[in-house]
Each structure stands twice: as structure tokens, then as C-alpha cells.
XYZ file of C-alpha atoms in Angstrom:
510
model
C 3.306 -4.070 -5.864
C 5.964 -7.159 -7.452
C 6.488 -5.060 -10.540
C 9.377 -3.269 -11.364
C 8.901 0.275 -14.915
C 10.750 1.009 -17.163
C 11.888 4.702 -17.922
C 12.946 3.461 -22.064
C 9.439 2.510 -21.652
C 7.994 5.397 -21.022
C 10.387 7.639 -22.958
C 8.392 6.097 -26.022
C 4.991 6.905 -25.137
C 4.579 11.423 -24.865
C -26.305 6.679 -5.193
C -28.800 6.881 -2.427
C -30.436 2.691 -2.257
C -26.539 1.847 -2.953
C -25.391 3.666 0.345
C -27.299 1.959 2.466
C -26.880 -1.338 3.154
C -24.210 -2.606 5.762
C -20.485 -4.467 4.809
C -22.020 -6.190 8.002
C -24.896 -7.817 5.619
C -22.834 -9.098 2.827
C -22.128 -12.206 5.325
C -25.803 -13.643 5.529
C -25.897 -12.790 1.437
C -24.068 -14.302 -1.771
C -24.106 -12.466 -4.694
C -26.097 -13.801 -7.834
C -23.405 -13.402 -9.604
C -19.501 -13.726 -9.000
C -18.240 -10.622 -8.788
C -18.470 -6.896 -10.345
C -19.284 -5.722 -13.205
C -19.697 -2.436 -13.799
C -18.515 0.989 -11.726
C -22.268 3.112 -10.633
C -22.152 6.341 -10.806
C -20.334 8.277 -8.460
C -22.440 10.152 -6.023
C -18.981 12.476 -6.513
C -20.135 13.079 -10.766
C -18.623 12.892 -13.726
C -14.444 13.678 -13.356
C -11.942 16.214 -15.997
C -7.731 16.772 -16.211
C -8.369 19.736 -13.153
C -4.952 21.749 -12.952
C -2.105 21.514 -9.931
C -2.150 24.417 -7.528
C 2.001 23.659 -7.369
C 2.804 23.689 -11.137
C -0.287 24.553 -13.191
C 0.053 21.456 -14.378
C -3.657 18.643 -15.088
C -1.859 15.633 -13.686
C -5.041 14.604 -12.015
C -8.596 14.040 -13.569
C -11.034 14.348 -10.728
C -14.571 15.637 -9.464
C -16.053 19.134 -9.960
C -14.850 20.755 -7.006
C -11.298 19.155 -6.042
C -8.366 20.689 -5.562
C -5.199 19.672 -5.021
C -0.967 20.342 -4.288
C 1.545 18.243 -5.503
C 5.159 18.136 -2.955
C 7.993 15.735 -2.782
C 8.343 15.280 -6.286
C 11.377 12.451 -6.909
C 14.488 14.602 -6.919
C 13.166 17.656 -4.679
C 15.428 19.156 -2.591
C 14.737 18.177 1.088
C 14.916 19.850 4.611
C 18.876 18.660 4.595
C 19.558 19.946 0.929
C 19.326 16.262 -1.022
C 17.152 14.957 -3.754
C 13.409 13.148 -3.295
C 13.945 9.882 -3.257
C 11.986 7.953 -5.935
C 9.186 5.068 -5.717
C 6.719 6.976 -3.593
C 4.265 4.312 -1.808
C 2.792 3.697 1.296
C 1.374 6.529 3.177
C -0.500 7.859 6.520
C -0.743 10.912 9.001
C 0.868 9.528 12.044
C 0.993 13.289 13.572
C -1.388 15.886 13.950
C -1.496 18.495 16.358
C -1.209 23.026 16.435
C 1.845 24.301 15.766
C 1.984 28.538 16.953
C -1.962 28.857 16.349
C -1.944 26.524 13.094
C -2.887 23.460 12.415
C 0.479 20.945 11.518
C 0.675 17.723 10.442
C 2.827 14.826 9.177
C 2.884 12.266 7.197
C 5.090 9.320 6.666
C 6.117 8.479 3.028
C 7.373 4.614 1.585
C 10.070 4.260 -0.588
C 9.804 0.805 -2.921
C 13.108 1.184 -4.185
C 16.914 -1.743 -3.771
C 19.047 -0.075 -5.778
C 18.992 3.657 -7.449
C 21.962 5.325 -8.562
C 20.248 8.622 -9.371
C 20.146 8.819 -5.128
C 21.985 6.258 -3.782
C 20.195 6.259 0.010
C 18.068 7.806 1.747
C 20.091 9.843 4.239
C 17.927 9.681 7.261
C 19.777 9.417 10.399
C 18.455 6.573 11.326
C 20.230 3.527 8.742
C 19.996 -0.255 8.719
C 21.350 -2.257 5.994
C 25.300 -0.479 4.926
C 26.542 -2.975 2.523
C 27.227 -1.788 -0.274
C 26.770 -4.336 -3.127
C 23.205 -5.382 -2.229
C 21.808 -6.569 -5.718
C 19.005 -5.089 -7.350
C 17.672 -3.797 -10.335
C 17.818 -0.102 -10.697
C 15.304 2.965 -12.832
C 15.717 1.004 -16.169
C 15.655 -2.099 -15.122
C 19.366 -3.226 -15.503
C 20.037 -5.724 -12.267
C 23.376 -3.546 -10.323
C 25.088 -4.380 -7.419
C 24.652 -0.934 -4.702
C 23.823 -0.153 -1.321
C 19.431 -0.492 0.331
C 17.969 2.639 -1.642
C 14.322 2.798 0.357
C 13.159 3.754 3.242
C 11.167 6.370 4.529
C 10.378 9.955 4.639
C 9.142 12.556 6.431
C 6.204 15.093 5.782
C 5.138 17.983 7.159
C 1.749 19.849 5.569
C 0.858 22.783 7.639
C -2.060 25.341 8.060
C -3.284 23.985 4.740
C 0.647 23.909 2.178
C 3.981 21.473 2.332
C 6.007 22.606 3.932
C 8.786 20.335 4.222
C 10.439 17.015 3.193
C 13.171 15.246 5.674
C 14.261 12.099 5.898
C 13.638 8.907 9.001
C 14.829 5.786 7.074
C 18.061 4.664 4.670
C 19.397 1.124 4.394
C 15.863 -0.948 4.510
C 14.795 -2.502 0.665
C 11.725 -2.114 -1.206
C 9.208 -0.752 1.092
C 6.137 -1.186 0.041
C 3.052 -0.349 2.725
C 2.778 -0.876 6.123
C 0.474 1.030 8.408
C 0.099 3.615 11.263
C 0.247 2.724 15.209
C -2.932 3.941 17.779
C 0.275 6.225 19.446
C 1.217 8.173 16.278
C 4.502 6.722 14.502
C 4.275 3.986 11.265
C 5.270 0.613 11.006
C 7.416 0.503 7.173
C 7.452 -2.910 5.785
C 10.250 -4.817 3.274
C 8.751 -6.195 0.434
C 10.822 -8.935 -0.008
C 12.751 -11.911 0.707
C 16.410 -10.746 -0.280
C 19.865 -12.059 1.790
C 23.330 -9.949 1.199
C 24.813 -11.026 4.404
C 27.252 -13.097 2.648
C 27.733 -9.184 0.141
C 28.816 -7.218 3.579
C 25.007 -6.647 3.620
C 21.834 -7.191 6.074
C 18.871 -10.232 5.354
C 15.225 -8.201 4.700
C 12.147 -8.929 4.579
C 11.043 -7.002 8.174
C 9.314 -4.477 9.428
C 10.929 -1.310 10.663
C 8.880 1.712 12.834
C 9.617 5.124 11.851
C 9.339 7.766 14.447
C 7.712 11.230 13.537
C 10.679 13.257 15.610
C 14.333 12.554 14.138
C 16.400 10.787 16.444
C 13.944 8.523 17.836
C 13.984 6.120 15.042
C 16.114 3.084 15.747
C 16.087 0.948 12.628
C 16.037 -2.394 14.123
C 13.365 -5.033 12.395
C 10.885 -5.961 14.309
C 11.967 -9.812 13.670
C 9.146 -11.776 15.759
C 6.928 -10.240 12.851
C 7.600 -12.376 10.124
C 10.458 -12.448 7.809
C 8.675 -12.521 3.754
C 7.571 -10.128 1.594
C 5.590 -7.527 3.999
C 2.764 -5.186 2.159
C 0.365 -3.434 5.676
C -0.287 -3.940 8.853
C -2.962 -3.380 10.559
C -3.832 -2.245 14.499
C -6.957 -3.382 16.056
C -7.030 -0.367 18.804
C -8.807 -2.064 21.165
C -7.290 -5.301 21.578
C -3.570 -4.566 21.061
C -3.713 -6.768 18.325
C -1.846 -6.027 14.706
C -2.815 -7.794 10.907
C -0.109 -8.211 8.781
C -0.914 -8.832 5.533
C 2.107 -11.014 2.962
C 2.366 -9.893 -1.192
C 3.829 -13.181 -2.691
C 1.394 -15.072 -5.917
C -0.075 -18.101 -4.172
C 1.503 -18.393 -1.316
C 0.630 -15.636 0.690
C -0.918 -15.862 4.780
C -3.299 -13.546 6.395
C -1.362 -12.775 10.099
C -1.988 -11.946 13.555
C 1.317 -10.736 15.741
C 0.495 -10.298 19.696
C 3.295 -7.997 21.109
C 4.611 -8.832 24.168
C 5.000 -5.605 25.414
C 1.947 -3.870 25.073
C 2.675 -0.629 26.589
C 1.577 0.654 23.728
C 4.542 3.421 22.983
C 7.348 3.565 20.419
C 9.711 0.275 20.864
C 7.255 -1.976 22.371
C 7.318 -4.157 18.997
C 10.182 -4.081 19.234
C 10.210 -6.679 22.655
C 8.799 -8.934 20.369
C 5.888 -11.232 20.558
C 4.326 -14.537 18.717
C 3.403 -14.433 15.668
C 0.074 -16.284 13.971
C -1.393 -17.605 10.486
C -4.644 -17.282 9.827
C -6.590 -20.787 8.854
C -10.415 -21.839 8.369
C -11.583 -23.289 11.695
C -12.282 -27.078 11.231
C -10.449 -27.282 7.970
C -7.249 -28.088 6.755
C -4.866 -25.938 3.782
C -8.179 -23.431 2.689
C -7.705 -21.880 -1.011
C -9.067 -19.129 -1.097
C -7.655 -18.148 -4.415
C -10.742 -17.645 -6.703
C -13.490 -16.207 -4.042
C -16.606 -14.927 -4.754
C -18.835 -12.007 -2.920
C -20.436 -13.063 0.815
C -18.038 -15.597 0.823
C -17.533 -16.004 4.205
C -15.117 -18.203 6.951
C -14.678 -18.575 10.698
C -10.562 -18.671 11.316
C -8.437 -19.782 13.524
C -5.268 -18.752 13.940
C -1.820 -21.592 13.999
C 1.325 -20.476 15.915
C 5.207 -19.606 13.930
C 7.087 -21.233 15.612
C 9.629 -19.392 13.913
C 9.184 -16.001 12.968
C 12.415 -15.224 11.967
C 13.332 -19.345 9.698
C 14.779 -18.282 6.215
C 12.438 -18.942 2.965
C 11.880 -22.661 2.638
C 10.184 -24.457 -1.293
C 7.176 -24.565 -2.004
C 5.867 -26.700 -4.974
C 1.468 -26.393 -3.770
C -0.224 -26.100 -6.860
C -0.237 -23.697 -7.941
C 3.291 -22.027 -7.669
C 5.548 -20.070 -8.478
C 8.547 -20.949 -10.729
C 11.217 -20.584 -7.713
C 9.231 -22.662 -5.405
C 10.347 -20.418 -2.550
C 7.401 -19.068 -0.362
C 7.838 -17.077 2.962
C 9.469 -19.560 5.866
C 7.170 -18.354 8.563
C 4.234 -19.411 4.950
C 5.687 -22.824 4.547
C 5.706 -23.916 8.461
C 1.908 -21.795 8.779
C 0.799 -23.723 6.040
C 2.327 -26.829 7.050
C -0.207 -26.192 9.885
C -2.878 -26.051 7.827
C -3.185 -22.311 7.187
C -5.013 -20.318 4.527
C -3.654 -19.106 1.482
C -4.456 -16.662 -0.614
C -3.115 -14.910 -4.430
C -1.488 -11.943 -2.697
C -2.393 -9.816 -0.024
C -1.810 -6.296 -0.019
C -3.586 -2.930 1.293
C -4.765 -3.392 4.947
C -6.685 -0.907 6.736
C -8.470 -0.913 10.376
C -11.459 1.111 10.498
C -12.646 2.498 13.735
C -16.518 3.289 12.829
C -16.945 -0.517 12.186
C -14.341 -2.526 14.252
C -13.134 -4.020 10.323
C -10.569 -4.530 8.678
C -10.227 -4.005 5.265
C -7.653 -6.319 3.143
C -7.499 -5.875 -0.115
C -6.080 -9.963 -3.008
C -5.039 -7.031 -5.495
C -4.790 -10.746 -8.455
C -7.850 -13.510 -6.727
C -10.049 -14.491 -9.451
C -9.369 -15.840 -13.061
C -7.298 -14.467 -15.512
C -8.516 -14.781 -19.918
C -6.236 -17.706 -20.191
C -7.566 -19.332 -16.731
C -4.596 -18.613 -14.684
C -6.005 -19.235 -11.296
C -4.992 -16.091 -8.845
C -4.286 -13.997 -12.102
C -7.221 -12.377 -11.444
C -9.173 -8.781 -11.219
C -8.654 -8.839 -6.788
C -11.234 -8.648 -4.435
C -11.797 -6.781 -1.225
C -12.512 -8.662 2.093
C -13.544 -7.555 4.882
C -11.849 -9.335 8.592
C -14.219 -8.832 12.150
C -11.079 -8.854 14.651
C -13.814 -9.114 17.336
C -14.900 -12.619 15.710
C -12.521 -13.394 13.481
C -14.303 -13.804 10.382
C -13.045 -12.602 7.242
C -15.938 -11.817 4.526
C -15.320 -10.750 0.844
C -17.065 -8.142 0.435
C -16.476 -7.425 -2.976
C -15.026 -9.418 -6.373
C -13.961 -6.961 -9.602
C -14.863 -10.203 -12.543
C -13.877 -7.144 -14.962
C -11.388 -4.191 -15.253
C -14.651 -1.851 -15.309
C -15.457 -2.377 -12.179
C -11.616 -2.817 -10.301
C -8.712 -2.620 -12.111
C -5.808 -5.183 -9.301
C -6.890 -2.526 -6.557
C -4.002 -2.358 -4.301
C -3.669 0.209 -1.290
C -6.475 0.530 0.944
C -8.099 3.168 3.192
C -11.465 4.389 4.929
C -11.709 8.182 6.023
C -12.807 9.874 9.169
C -16.758 9.584 7.703
C -15.969 5.281 7.053
C -15.903 5.685 2.710
C -13.660 3.002 1.422
C -10.639 3.904 -0.729
C -9.812 1.779 -2.711
C -6.093 2.453 -5.712
C -6.029 0.173 -9.183
C -2.089 -0.956 -10.178
C -3.181 -2.990 -12.859
C -3.213 -3.043 -16.561
C -4.191 -1.050 -19.023
C -7.941 -0.384 -19.198
C -10.240 2.540 -21.242
C -13.580 4.106 -20.508
C -14.453 7.558 -21.290
C -12.618 8.883 -19.306
C -9.357 7.656 -21.165
C -6.335 6.120 -19.949
C -4.751 6.100 -17.049
C -5.474 3.968 -12.915
C -7.904 4.894 -11.096
C -9.451 5.431 -7.427
C -12.259 3.953 -6.987
C -14.332 4.176 -3.837
C -16.753 1.042 -2.164
C -20.006 1.877 -0.974
C -21.251 -0.595 1.831
C -22.907 -2.257 -1.173
C -19.938 -3.428 -2.064
C -20.432 -1.422 -5.599
C -17.346 0.503 -6.731
C -17.446 3.957 -8.306
C -14.313 6.590 -9.975
C -13.115 9.185 -7.864
C -10.397 10.268 -9.719
C -7.345 8.987 -12.940
C -3.927 9.355 -12.965
C -3.085 12.094 -15.905
C 0.372 12.977 -15.948
C 1.673 12.942 -18.912
C 5.113 15.079 -18.954
C 6.942 16.883 -21.963
C 10.513 18.571 -21.236
C 8.763 21.894 -21.594
C 6.149 20.678 -18.548
C 9.376 19.501 -16.587
C 11.176 23.027 -16.819
C 8.117 24.916 -16.202
C 7.422 22.718 -13.101
C 10.628 22.851 -12.102
C 11.771 19.705 -11.798
C 15.449 17.895 -12.403
C 15.589 15.790 -15.697
C 18.084 13.771 -14.188
C 15.028 12.752 -12.228
C 11.332 13.250 -13.269
C 11.890 12.034 -17.322
C 9.311 12.540 -20.044
C 6.803 10.322 -21.186
C 3.103 9.025 -20.525
C 2.939 7.966 -16.811
C -1.520 7.741 -16.406
C -1.114 3.268 -16.208
C 1.389 3.954 -13.401
C 0.384 3.202 -9.387
C -1.657 5.474 -7.096
C -0.293 4.270 -3.153
C -0.330 5.540 -0.237
C -4.114 6.938 -0.186
C -5.064 7.688 3.720
C -7.471 11.029 4.549
C -5.954 13.317 8.306
C -8.474 12.993 11.193
C -10.270 15.768 9.810
C -11.239 14.017 6.882
C -10.641 16.963 5.002
C -7.531 15.669 3.035
C -6.589 13.407 1.040
C -3.472 12.950 1.240
C -2.274 10.389 -2.156
C 1.197 9.313 -4.115
C 1.030 8.386 -7.546
C 4.866 6.057 -7.953
C 6.107 6.809 -10.790
C 7.858 9.483 -11.808
C 7.495 10.236 -7.918
C 5.115 12.654 -7.265
C 2.558 13.344 -2.932
C -0.880 15.351 -3.668
C -2.736 16.919 -0.841
C -6.006 16.759 -2.442
C -9.593 18.516 -1.318
C -13.136 18.707 -1.729
C -16.760 19.091 -1.514
C -16.353 15.232 0.494
C -19.351 15.245 1.953
C -21.476 14.792 -1.585
C -20.339 11.402 -1.527
C -18.743 8.589 1.206
C -15.674 9.759 1.501
């Protein structure tokens, strides 16, 4: 998610056959067109504004029968008395249990912040970078120096209601997405390669493991997983391999991490391992920047000799202006590894044993820019090292730069948008879209957040943290489900709100 949000700009704004074909069948055929042009009719029906059960405000558009509760707004007081940090991003349910006879779930949520004077830092016991002169952008896009404001918070959802939020990791930088582990922890990813050692800070671009239990998180970077613009991680519980995505335009690699300690417990990944980058078998330096549905590749993997190598010059066309790619990417590319545009979401599905991957900018834009299109969705079969494009958007109507992805316990795929403005019969606003096994999208939800000063007061929020404005174009992030499939949890990154959504999931695939 390579962008910033300007508060001043906000202030200026006040089908049955489609469900039958398995994803694996796409590997044996190629679509007639390069990509999808229009979404299909949703099995859940049309969407409309629905009032939040917490604030009474119509923050989301959802299908009939669905309800939601908002929680953890930026600025809301956490259990430790400090304000909830902003920039809500990747998230997952890491623990589900019964406490006193009531079901209780713990989610860990990322905060994609660099410097934020509104709250300073996430004041967790586990804290990585204690430097105070790190240079980043604040909420108004001003370049300022300050402490690292990224990290994670842990949210407790008990007996169908939100309970509390606690800080769980601080002192990190631009925590974007990540992924859950089978042993009940969260791997949070820094999407940044900054190094602040010269001003008393720390290097960034790492993965950290976060426990749902306060006091167990070490804040030790897993350097063997590489230093890069990390986005997301998915673990294959069968083999123990972890797959990692890199979000760095036209210099993004797909990686595999094989841990040395295979005990599958908290702290095991910190013991190190080997990092590998995907390569098309028998071919060198293949570019997957403009894919078509049905494209499929046999993979092999090349080892990254120095995962912690600093950024290096990269000038293969097309490249970005600064010419600097991650050290792992350049090493892998020099060994013939493939590249993609901007790899973002990554999720393992136990129902089909596939890893779902999102390349948010694959394709070509209106000016002919390569790797600047509307995006694609891929599957990786870890058992056979097969990478297949199951969806490519050729029109914002069908898919507008998907970002995060999740798979429900029933095997349904849901995608979060993070694209440019698009308007349809339901208005403007970023969407959550379902993806059928036939590679067709359908509309499930739309961001409907528009806040007046009166709305902010009525909702009990602080104007210090929540500005008035039209937030409908702000991205969805961190979509995830509880193990039962009854609850979907998701964030709107700005102004920073978390939602718990429930309803008649049985009407469709989710």
C-alpha cells in the first residue's frame, strides 16, 4: 500500500454456474479475453447503506440481512489509557477460545504508520526502534522527524461484542499486512527499507512475530526473512514453508522461507532459516507484469545468499525513478528470478491447499504504463510449485486494484480494493469484492464513510484524531474471518475503524 493520505484533502470533501468451476480448472484453459470487464450479480443481492450498531451512522453499504459493529476508531482509548493509533491495516484472528463459558477471539491489527505526532508511538512492552529522529510523513503529508509510530494492537471480541484493545508491538515502521501462524501468533510486516542508524534509530524492512499474550512478544526482527518492502505472509501448515510477498513496483519478488527450527511455536522463526525467490523453471528473468487469466508457470526457487543486504541499484526496464530495489530482490534477479508488479495480499486456504496472491498493479494503464494496471489474483500450489493467474482486471468496474485477500472457512475468496475513484449505481467508494471459482468478481460491500462535525460528536469521537470529510475512497484492509465463519472482521484504513460483520453467509460462497 504505497501511498499517503492528506487530511486537508479530506476536509475539502464533505450466479450458480459461475460457482461450480474449481479454481484448479483455470490452469488448463486460457480466457478468451485478457481479463474481466464487469462484475457478475452478487449471490448476496444488492447493497445499501446500513447503520452501524455502535454509532448509528451509515458507515458501510452491505447486502440485506447483514449487520456490523464498529470499534477501535483512531483516538479511542485503549485498555492502557492511551489513544488507539491510526492507519489500520493487515489483521487476523490469532486466538479463539472460551472464557467463562463465552466465546472469545483475539485479533492482532497492524498500523501502517511512520511518524504520527497525534499519538507518538504505540506504547507496548515490546518495542523495537527507540530512535526519536526517524524521518517520515505525518497525517498531512508533512515530512517530519519523530519516533517510529508503527506497530500492532490486539483486539478482543467476546460473546459477539467488542471488549477491549491493547498495545502489542511498538517502534516499527509502516506495518502493512502480514499473516497468522498455525500456532496462534501474528507475523507483522514492515513495508519500508529505511535505515535510521545514522540518527540513532534502527534499520527497517523486517518481519516481527507478535503473541496475543502480553509479555511474550520479543520485538526481535526476523532478519532471515529478508529486508524489503514486505507486504504479506502465508504459511503452508503441511510443509512448514512460509510464502512472502514484496510490494515494490516492478521490482517485486515472490519468496519462500524455510525455517531452521521446525517446532512450530512462538520464537521458532527467530532462530533463522533460508530465504528463496521464485523463478520460472528453465527460464531466466521472466516478467509477469502483464498477465492473462489462465497463465500458468512451473516454478523453481533460487536461494538468497544475504537476506539482510541493503537496497541495491536496479535499472531493468521498466524501473522506478530511484533505481533502488531490495537487496534480496536484486540477488534473486541476478540468479534469474521472476518479477511481478506489486505483490500485496497473500493467504493460505486449507480447503484447497492453495496460497492466494494479489498483484495490485499488474497490467497496463491508459498511458501504456507497464505494471500500472488494475491488478490480478494468482494461486500458488505449494505441493507442485505451480503459479497460476486466476483473475486479471481490465476494467475498474470488475476490480479496482485489489490489495488484501482472505479466504473464508467455507473456501470463499474476498478481496479489498485500494484503487482510484470509481462510481457505479451504488455511488463512489472503495469496495470489497468476492471472487468466484470461475474467476468472476461480485460486489459484497462498499465504504460509505462521510463524517460531519455533528457525526463525530454524536459518535463520541475526538476531533483531534477524526477529521470531518468524505472517506469513501479510503481503502479496505485486513479482512479476515473467525474460525466458525460467522464473523468477518475488516478495517477502513482512514480515518481508522475496525468492523465486525455478520449475516446470511450461506446465501453465497463466503
